[in-house]
Amino acid sequence: MKRRRVMAGSSQKRQKKSKRDADVPPLTSSSSGRLTKDIQCSICLDVFTNPVTTSCGHNFCKTCLNKCWDNSQTCSCPYCKEKFEHRPDLKINTTLRELVVYYKNKSPEKKPEVMCDVCEDRKLKALKSCLVCQSSYCETHLEPHLRVAGLQKHKLINPVRNLEDYICQKHERPLELFCKDDQMCVCLSCTEGEHKNHNTVPLEEMIQDTQHMIQDRIKKIQDIKHSAEIRKRNSEKEKAARVELFTDLIRSIERCQTELLEMMEEKQKALEKQEEELIEELEQEITELKMRNTELEQLSHTEDHLHLLQIYSSLCSSRNTRNWSEISVKTDESLETLRRALTQLQDTLLKKFTQTDLKRMQQYAVDVTLDPDTAHPYLILSDDGKQVRHGDILQKVPYKPERFDRFLNVLGKEGFSSGRFYFEVQVKGKTDWTLGVARESVNRKDVIQLSPNNGYWTVALRNGNEYGAFAGPDVFLSLRVKPQRVGVFVDYEEGLVSFYDVESSSHIYSFTAQSFTEKLYPYFSPYPNNGGKNSTPLIITPVKYNK
C-alpha cells in the first residue's frame, strides 16, 4: 500500500509540476517572448541546457533527450515522432547554446520559490522536501516528519521543485547512494541489481568528498596565486637589481673610457712634444753640419795640411752630436699600457658582475643533508649528515633500491621539483671530487656515464688540477684559481645548473637550456681516498653571503 501511495504521489506530483510549469511565463522580457519559445526544450518546458539538434531539425536538452531514449525501446524524435534506425551521437549545438547563454544573461530568470504541497487556501513557502513522500512541506506540515517515528526515517532535503530528479525512475526510491564505478546516483534497490558489486557510498559522503576536493583545489589555486605573487615580487626585485647592476657597469665603463681617452690624449701630446723636440734638435744639427761642411770645403783648397788638421779637429770637437741610431719614438709602451688597462677593466667588470650574480643566487640557499639510504657502502657519513668521505672498509648496510652499489655516490635527502635552490660544498684539500645534481630516477645499480642524458649535471676535479664538466661529451675547464668552496645553483623552470668558486666569486660552468621533468637531488662523490691523498671529506657548509 505504501509503495502504491508513493507511486500515486509521484504521479500526482508530476501532474502538479506539469501544470505549474505550464503556467510559468518563459521569460520576464516581453520583447524576447517569441524567441524564448524557440530556446525552450519541449520535454522539460525549460530553457535549453546543453542543447542538441536531431536530424529532423528539432532541439532538446541533451540530458532530457538521453533520458527519453533510455526509457524507450526505439529512438525517435519526441516532437515529430520520426524514428532513427540507430541512436544518434548527440553533439552540442554551440550556436544555440551561446544564444541561450546570451538571453539568460540579458534576462536572468528568478529562481521560483518552492511552495508547500499540503497547504490548500494560502500556499506557504516550503521548508523541506521529502524524497520518500515526494512532497514539499512548510514548517507546520513538516512537523509530523519531525515527531512520528516512521516519518523520521524519511529522507529530507532542502526544498526543490524537481523532486523526481532525486528519485530512481526504475525503483521509485530516493537516490541516496553514489556509484563510483559508473559515476552516477543510485537507490538502495539498484545495489541489489546491476550495481550489486559496484563501489557505492552514501550520497552525503560523496558530497563531502566533493566539497573537500573543491576546497583542496581552491587552496591549490590560492597556493599557485601566492607562489605567482612571490615569484613576481622576486622577479621585480631581481629585475631592479639587474638594472642597478647594469647601470653601475655602464657608469664604470663610461668612467674607464673617459680615463683611458684622457690618458691616451696625454700620451699622444707627450709623444708629439717628444717628436717636435727631436725634429728641432735634428734640424739644428743639420744646420751646424752644413756649416762645418762649408768650412771644410773652403779649407780643402789650402796646402797647409797641418793647419787644416788642426781646424778640422777643432770643428769635430766643438759639438758632440747624438747617436741617432739609438733614438726612436717608443709607442709600444703606450699600447701596452692601454692593453693592460683594458684587461684590468674587463676583469674588474666581470668580477663585479659575477659577485652580484652569486649574491642573487645565494638568496635561494637551502639546508642540504646527506641521505644515508642512498650512500654507497664504502662511504662514511658524519652524524649530522653534512660530511662524506671514502672509507677502506665495506660497511654492512641494508639493501635499498635507492642505494648506489657501483659508484661512490650519495644524494641529499630532499629533492626539488620546482623553483630555485642553492648550496655550497667545501672541497679544500681534496685531489678528486664530483658535485652537482641528479634526477630521482637515475640508475643506481649499474655502471653508467655521468651526463645530462643519464640524469646527472656535474663538474669534477681529477688528479689535483684537472677540472671538467660531464656534459656529454666532457668539457675541460681552465680555472685561474683552485676552488676551495663550490656553490651549486639550480633554476628548475629555466633549466639551469650553475657552478661557482665562492671565495673568488668566479663562474666555473653552467648547464643551460635543460629540460627537467622530475625531482632533482643534490649529488656528491668524494672519490676514492687514494691511499690517504684524498681522504679529506666533502663538507656541506652554511652559506655565508658575500658582501
XYZ file of C-alpha atoms in Angstrom, residues 85-469:
385
model
C 17.491 3.480 -37.292
C 20.464 3.938 -34.973
C 20.730 6.032 -31.838
C 22.268 9.319 -32.952
C 25.538 10.524 -31.448
C 24.379 13.765 -29.867
C 26.607 16.828 -30.285
C 26.081 20.147 -28.505
C 24.591 22.839 -30.749
C 27.144 25.513 -29.790
C 25.368 28.307 -31.643
C 22.087 27.628 -29.858
C 23.899 27.253 -26.531
C 25.575 30.655 -26.964
C 22.185 32.147 -27.814
C 20.701 30.660 -24.638
C 23.574 31.994 -22.531
C 23.178 35.422 -24.099
C 19.472 35.668 -23.295
C 19.924 34.190 -19.830
C 22.464 36.899 -19.065
C 20.298 39.572 -20.658
C 17.088 38.497 -18.929
C 18.011 36.303 -15.967
C 15.194 34.257 -14.518
C 14.410 34.481 -10.854
C 14.596 31.130 -9.148
C 10.974 30.347 -8.181
C 10.237 29.606 -4.573
C 9.147 26.098 -3.644
C 5.714 26.129 -2.067
C 4.140 23.660 0.367
C 2.193 20.900 -1.425
C -0.202 20.392 1.520
C -1.384 23.973 2.054
C -4.783 24.462 0.416
C -6.010 28.045 0.716
C -2.849 30.131 1.030
C 0.329 28.367 -0.051
C 3.263 28.863 2.320
C 6.920 28.609 1.470
C 8.268 25.047 1.830
C 10.936 24.399 4.473
C 11.908 20.864 3.404
C 11.181 18.343 0.669
C 10.707 14.622 1.423
C 12.160 12.185 -1.102
C 10.000 9.321 0.165
C 6.699 11.207 0.097
C 7.874 13.224 -2.920
C 6.268 16.319 -1.445
C 7.430 19.636 -0.048
C 6.251 20.895 3.344
C 6.058 24.202 5.132
C 7.084 24.429 8.775
C 3.608 23.450 10.013
C 3.088 20.459 7.725
C 6.678 19.276 8.258
C 6.002 18.743 11.972
C 4.843 15.064 11.628
C 8.167 14.183 9.946
C 9.957 15.503 12.995
C 7.690 13.786 15.504
C 6.341 10.480 14.132
C 8.897 7.640 14.377
C 8.082 6.167 10.966
C 8.286 9.541 9.207
C 11.533 10.432 10.940
C 13.254 7.816 8.768
C 12.226 9.636 5.607
C 14.921 11.426 3.614
C 14.505 15.210 3.948
C 16.407 17.697 1.759
C 16.292 21.422 1.138
C 13.157 22.302 -0.827
C 13.367 21.624 -4.574
C 10.807 21.773 -7.353
C 12.024 18.822 -9.426
C 11.721 16.092 -6.805
C 11.521 13.400 -9.480
C 15.149 14.108 -10.346
C 16.049 12.857 -6.866
C 14.063 9.638 -7.268
C 15.203 6.488 -9.069
C 12.929 6.243 -12.113
C 13.270 2.456 -12.131
C 12.609 1.639 -8.468
C 10.756 4.776 -7.298
C 13.147 5.085 -4.357
C 15.352 8.018 -3.246
C 18.724 8.361 -4.946
C 20.714 8.306 -1.734
C 23.828 6.447 -2.923
C 26.563 7.245 -5.430
C 28.137 4.571 -7.637
C 31.837 5.405 -8.081
C 32.245 2.810 -10.821
C 29.568 4.303 -13.082
C 29.755 7.840 -11.640
C 26.028 8.136 -11.093
C 23.440 8.372 -8.295
C 21.593 5.157 -7.450
C 18.988 3.963 -4.960
C 19.277 1.094 -2.492
C 17.438 -1.284 -4.864
C 19.999 -0.534 -7.610
C 22.743 -2.008 -5.388
C 20.857 -5.298 -5.377
C 20.745 -5.406 -9.177
C 23.032 -4.030 -11.873
C 25.165 -2.142 -9.313
C 25.432 -5.100 -6.936
C 29.216 -5.455 -6.906
C 29.987 -1.791 -7.564
C 31.694 0.594 -5.205
C 28.859 2.690 -3.772
C 28.939 5.258 -0.964
C 26.254 7.373 0.730
C 25.472 10.479 -1.281
C 26.274 12.700 1.717
C 29.738 11.181 1.927
C 30.262 11.763 -1.779
C 29.101 15.343 -1.399
C 31.514 15.850 1.498
C 34.345 14.301 -0.522
C 33.476 16.555 -3.430
C 33.413 19.583 -1.144
C 36.807 18.580 0.236
C 38.091 18.222 -3.304
C 36.712 21.651 -4.126
C 38.355 23.108 -1.013
C 41.636 21.381 -1.866
C 41.528 22.788 -5.365
C 40.614 26.239 -4.078
C 43.584 26.022 -1.710
C 45.771 24.843 -4.584
C 44.644 27.822 -6.656
C 45.409 30.115 -3.726
C 48.835 28.496 -3.312
C 49.555 28.893 -7.020
C 48.448 32.523 -6.922
C 50.533 33.095 -3.783
C 53.557 31.477 -5.437
C 52.952 33.566 -8.544
C 52.834 36.735 -6.432
C 56.051 35.796 -4.629
C 57.702 34.926 -7.939
C 56.509 38.207 -9.404
C 57.860 40.179 -6.433
C 61.155 38.311 -6.596
C 61.276 38.867 -10.338
C 60.696 42.591 -9.847
C 63.420 42.713 -7.175
C 65.755 40.763 -9.406
C 64.924 42.999 -12.342
C 65.621 46.094 -10.256
C 68.895 44.570 -9.038
C 69.864 43.756 -12.610
C 69.029 47.280 -13.758
C 71.092 48.708 -10.901
C 73.954 46.352 -11.727
C 73.989 47.203 -15.421
C 73.662 50.903 -14.593
C 76.746 50.636 -12.368
C 78.548 48.684 -15.072
C 77.688 51.279 -17.704
C 78.891 54.053 -15.402
C 82.097 52.137 -14.717
C 82.630 51.587 -18.438
C 81.981 55.259 -19.213
C 84.305 56.357 -16.410
C 87.052 53.977 -17.540
C 86.591 55.012 -21.147
C 86.947 58.648 -20.154
C 90.063 57.910 -18.129
C 91.551 55.865 -20.965
C 90.787 58.546 -23.538
C 92.343 61.205 -21.320
C 95.381 59.021 -20.772
C 95.664 58.347 -24.495
C 95.326 62.053 -25.244
C 98.006 62.951 -22.703
C 100.236 60.221 -24.069
C 99.656 61.448 -27.598
C 100.540 65.015 -26.621
C 103.705 63.804 -24.878
C 104.707 61.829 -27.954
C 104.009 64.777 -30.233
C 106.094 67.058 -27.964
C 108.899 64.497 -27.967
C 108.740 64.261 -31.738
C 108.812 68.068 -32.129
C 111.817 68.353 -29.804
C 113.679 65.624 -31.669
C 112.903 67.179 -35.049
C 114.060 70.592 -33.788
C 117.280 69.113 -32.461
C 117.849 67.202 -35.683
C 117.290 70.308 -37.798
C 119.702 72.289 -35.629
C 122.393 69.635 -36.001
C 121.800 69.503 -39.756
C 122.371 73.269 -39.955
C 125.567 73.008 -37.918
C 126.814 70.107 -40.019
C 126.163 72.074 -43.212
C 128.187 74.986 -41.822
C 131.054 72.642 -40.987
C 130.875 71.128 -44.360
C 131.173 74.579 -45.957
C 134.191 75.431 -43.823
C 135.776 72.100 -44.624
C 135.284 72.652 -48.316
C 136.995 76.056 -48.020
C 139.898 74.559 -46.085
C 140.279 71.776 -48.579
C 141.754 74.244 -51.077
C 144.714 75.237 -48.857
C 148.024 73.427 -48.908
C 148.718 73.951 -45.223
C 147.776 70.432 -44.161
C 148.854 70.905 -40.599
C 146.621 73.924 -40.202
C 143.838 72.018 -41.933
C 144.057 69.140 -39.469
C 144.026 71.495 -36.509
C 140.932 73.314 -37.753
C 139.197 70.017 -38.588
C 139.911 68.657 -35.137
C 138.520 71.793 -33.523
C 135.396 71.592 -35.665
C 134.818 67.982 -34.803
C 135.315 68.552 -31.112
C 133.277 71.742 -30.908
C 129.970 69.812 -30.639
C 129.163 66.266 -29.560
C 126.291 65.112 -31.780
C 123.860 62.490 -30.544
C 123.991 58.909 -31.765
C 120.659 58.974 -33.605
C 120.754 55.281 -34.458
C 119.791 54.591 -30.859
C 116.929 57.107 -30.791
C 113.322 56.107 -31.619
C 109.795 57.217 -30.659
C 108.567 54.321 -28.487
C 104.823 53.942 -28.940
C 104.759 50.241 -27.915
C 104.854 51.215 -24.253
C 101.669 53.285 -24.653
C 99.880 50.488 -26.441
C 100.893 48.015 -23.778
C 99.680 50.384 -21.051
C 96.356 50.714 -22.840
C 96.114 46.950 -23.272
C 96.779 46.360 -19.584
C 94.175 48.964 -18.651
C 91.559 47.364 -20.886
C 92.305 43.897 -19.471
C 92.069 45.239 -15.947
C 88.744 46.881 -16.779
C 87.399 43.640 -18.252
C 88.497 41.610 -15.213
C 87.025 44.198 -12.817
C 83.664 44.307 -14.583
C 83.480 40.506 -14.910
C 84.296 40.010 -11.236
C 81.746 42.621 -10.206
C 79.082 41.030 -12.371
C 79.863 37.516 -11.055
C 79.802 38.736 -7.449
C 76.373 40.276 -7.956
C 75.112 37.151 -9.709
C 76.418 34.952 -6.886
C 74.776 37.166 -4.247
C 71.465 36.782 -6.045
C 71.804 33.001 -6.188
C 72.793 32.752 -2.515
C 69.349 34.122 -1.643
C 67.941 30.698 -2.613
C 70.160 28.764 -0.172
C 68.626 25.525 1.179
C 69.648 23.283 4.056
C 71.059 20.111 2.469
C 71.566 16.911 4.494
C 73.010 13.679 3.101
C 70.678 10.684 2.759
C 72.321 7.541 4.269
C 69.868 5.278 2.407
C 71.479 6.347 -0.898
C 75.143 6.166 0.217
C 77.482 3.548 -1.260
C 78.620 1.035 1.423
C 82.214 2.363 1.255
C 81.125 5.914 2.116
C 81.239 7.213 5.692
C 78.771 9.968 6.632
C 79.054 12.251 9.639
C 76.386 12.089 12.342
C 74.919 15.449 11.272
C 74.759 14.357 7.624
C 76.949 17.245 6.460
C 80.204 15.393 5.602
C 81.083 12.394 3.450
C 84.383 10.608 2.829
C 85.594 7.300 1.411
C 86.477 4.584 3.907
C 88.636 1.500 3.422
C 86.110 -0.993 4.799
C 82.870 -2.091 3.123
C 80.174 -1.355 5.699
C 77.255 -3.680 6.393
C 74.199 -1.722 5.331
C 70.675 -2.918 4.459
C 69.756 -3.302 0.807
C 67.888 -0.292 -0.510
C 66.624 0.207 -4.064
C 67.748 3.824 -3.816
C 71.312 2.951 -2.689
C 74.256 3.346 -5.105
C 76.063 -0.007 -5.485
C 78.666 0.704 -8.190
C 79.767 4.333 -7.721
C 80.908 6.155 -4.572
C 77.839 8.409 -4.639
C 75.372 9.837 -2.148
C 72.378 12.159 -2.619
C 70.740 14.810 -0.477
C 67.625 13.844 1.475
C 65.334 16.449 -0.044
C 64.513 16.711 -3.746
C 63.251 19.735 -5.641
C 60.688 19.720 -8.460
C 60.275 23.478 -8.963
C 61.751 26.880 -8.187
C 65.385 27.667 -7.407
C 67.822 26.286 -4.857
C 71.494 26.778 -3.939
C 74.032 25.040 -1.694
C 77.781 25.203 -1.043
C 80.345 22.430 -0.537
C 83.884 22.713 0.825
C 86.371 20.820 -1.393
C 89.557 22.169 0.208
C 92.391 19.617 0.495
C 90.931 17.130 -1.992
C 92.563 15.867 -5.185
C 89.392 14.312 -6.648
C 85.656 15.001 -6.281
C 82.393 15.292 -8.222
C 79.486 17.628 -7.375
C 76.154 18.615 -8.869
C 72.559 17.379 -9.043
C 70.892 14.163 -10.208
C 67.325 13.346 -11.130
C 65.343 10.956 -8.960
C 65.173 8.087 -11.477
C 68.930 7.724 -12.139
C 70.292 4.194 -12.427
C 71.919 3.445 -9.082
C 72.878 -0.202 -9.616
C 74.828 -0.290 -12.899
C 77.957 1.355 -14.297
C 76.868 4.383 -16.316
C 78.498 7.525 -17.660
C 77.777 10.797 -15.890
C 75.937 13.057 -18.342
C 72.690 15.065 -18.603
C 71.225 12.325 -20.814
C 71.674 9.874 -17.934
C 70.285 12.332 -15.374
C 73.475 13.896 -13.969
C 74.576 17.545 -14.142
C 78.031 17.604 -12.536
C 81.533 19.120 -12.507
C 84.617 17.360 -11.169
C 88.269 17.574 -10.147
C 90.730 14.816 -11.098
C 94.429 14.346 -10.257
C 94.598 17.519 -8.214
C 94.448 20.038 -11.092
C 92.250 18.705 -13.885
C 88.782 20.287 -13.858
C 85.938 19.326 -16.149
C 82.168 19.193 -16.688
